[in-house]
Amino acid sequence: MKSYTLYIITDSNRHFLNVDITSDFTMTANEIRSSSNVFFPNGPHLTRIVYMEKFESKEKAEKRLLELRHFTFMQKEKLIRKQNANWKNLCPFQVHTAQKKPVAYTS
């Protein structure tokens, strides 16, 4: 039986919260990890999955998706904090963000 995962994804600053569903969470996580903002370089870099719910039917997942999409930012934030108080990334593996050069400080 196929299961559906509803998830909320955010950027590193927690300014944007996007709600979506997937039937293959591993594939979605890989897409998030390998995505780049080529078309919108100044847009939000949504890389952290901070909330997840699993459903057995697509209808229930879509109903919950519509419900959460009508939530305000504060309502979504409260929902996330109930399950994930420290906003840790729930992705099963590390999502790579932009490559940063190491900085060596000398005194």
Coordinates of C-alpha atoms in Angstrom, one line a residue:
M1 CA 0.0 0.0 0.0
K2 CA 1.3 3.4 -0.9
S3 CA 1.8 6.0 1.8
Y4 CA 1.8 9.8 1.3
T5 CA 3.9 12.2 3.3
L6 CA 2.9 15.8 3.9
Y7 CA 5.9 18.0 4.7
I8 CA 6.8 21.6 5.5
I9 CA 10.0 22.9 4.1
T10 CA 11.8 26.1 5.0
D11 CA 15.0 28.1 4.4
S12 CA 17.8 28.5 6.9
N13 CA 16.3 31.8 8.2
R14 CA 12.8 30.4 8.7
H15 CA 11.3 33.2 6.6
F16 CA 9.5 30.9 4.1
L17 CA 7.3 27.9 4.9
N18 CA 6.2 25.7 2.0
V19 CA 3.7 22.9 2.4
D20 CA 3.5 20.0 0.0
I21 CA 2.9 16.2 -0.3
T22 CA 4.8 13.4 -1.9
S23 CA 4.4 9.7 -2.4
D24 CA 8.1 9.0 -2.7
F25 CA 9.8 10.9 0.1
T26 CA 13.3 9.6 -0.7
M27 CA 13.1 11.0 -4.3
T28 CA 11.7 14.3 -3.0
A29 CA 14.6 14.6 -0.5
N30 CA 17.1 13.9 -3.3
E31 CA 15.5 16.6 -5.5
I32 CA 15.7 19.1 -2.6
R33 CA 19.3 18.2 -2.0
S34 CA 20.4 18.5 -5.6
S35 CA 18.2 21.5 -6.5
S36 CA 19.8 24.8 -7.2
N37 CA 18.3 28.3 -7.6
V38 CA 19.4 28.8 -11.2
F39 CA 16.2 30.5 -12.3
F40 CA 15.7 32.5 -9.1
P41 CA 19.1 33.1 -7.5
N42 CA 17.8 35.7 -5.1
G43 CA 14.8 33.6 -4.0
P44 CA 14.5 31.5 -0.9
H45 CA 16.7 28.4 -0.7
L46 CA 14.3 25.9 0.7
T47 CA 16.5 23.2 2.1
R48 CA 15.2 22.1 5.5
I49 CA 12.3 19.8 6.1
V50 CA 11.0 20.7 9.5
Y51 CA 7.6 19.0 9.7
M52 CA 6.2 15.7 8.4
E53 CA 2.9 13.8 8.6
K54 CA 2.2 10.4 7.0
F55 CA -1.1 9.3 5.4
E56 CA -2.4 6.0 4.0
S57 CA -4.7 7.6 1.4
K58 CA -4.1 10.4 -1.1
E59 CA -7.5 12.0 -0.3
K60 CA -6.6 12.4 3.4
A61 CA -3.2 13.9 2.5
E62 CA -4.7 16.3 0.0
K63 CA -7.4 17.4 2.5
R64 CA -4.7 18.1 5.2
L65 CA -2.6 19.9 2.6
L66 CA -5.5 22.3 1.8
E67 CA -6.0 22.8 5.5
L68 CA -2.4 23.7 6.1
R69 CA -2.1 25.9 3.1
H70 CA -4.8 28.1 4.6
F71 CA -2.9 28.4 7.9
T72 CA -1.2 31.7 8.7
F73 CA 2.6 31.7 9.2
M74 CA 2.1 31.8 13.0
Q75 CA -0.2 28.8 12.9
K76 CA 2.3 26.8 10.8
E77 CA 5.1 27.8 13.2
K78 CA 3.1 26.6 16.2
L79 CA 2.4 23.3 14.5
I80 CA 6.1 22.8 13.7
R81 CA 7.2 23.7 17.3
K82 CA 4.8 21.1 18.7
Q83 CA 6.6 18.3 16.8
N84 CA 10.1 19.8 16.2
A85 CA 10.8 22.5 18.9
N86 CA 14.3 23.2 17.7
W87 CA 13.5 23.3 14.0
K88 CA 15.9 20.5 13.2
N89 CA 16.2 19.2 9.7
L90 CA 14.1 16.0 9.5
C91 CA 15.6 15.0 6.2
P92 CA 17.2 11.5 6.5
F93 CA 20.4 12.8 5.1
Q94 CA 22.3 16.1 5.0
V95 CA 20.9 18.6 2.5
H96 CA 23.8 20.5 1.0
T97 CA 23.5 24.2 0.6
A98 CA 25.7 26.5 -1.4
Q99 CA 29.3 25.6 -1.3
K100 CA 31.1 27.9 1.0
K101 CA 34.8 28.5 1.0
P102 CA 36.6 27.9 4.3
V103 CA 38.0 31.0 6.0
A104 CA 41.2 30.9 8.0
Y105 CA 41.6 33.7 10.5
T106 CA 45.1 34.6 11.6
S107 CA 46.0 36.7 14.5

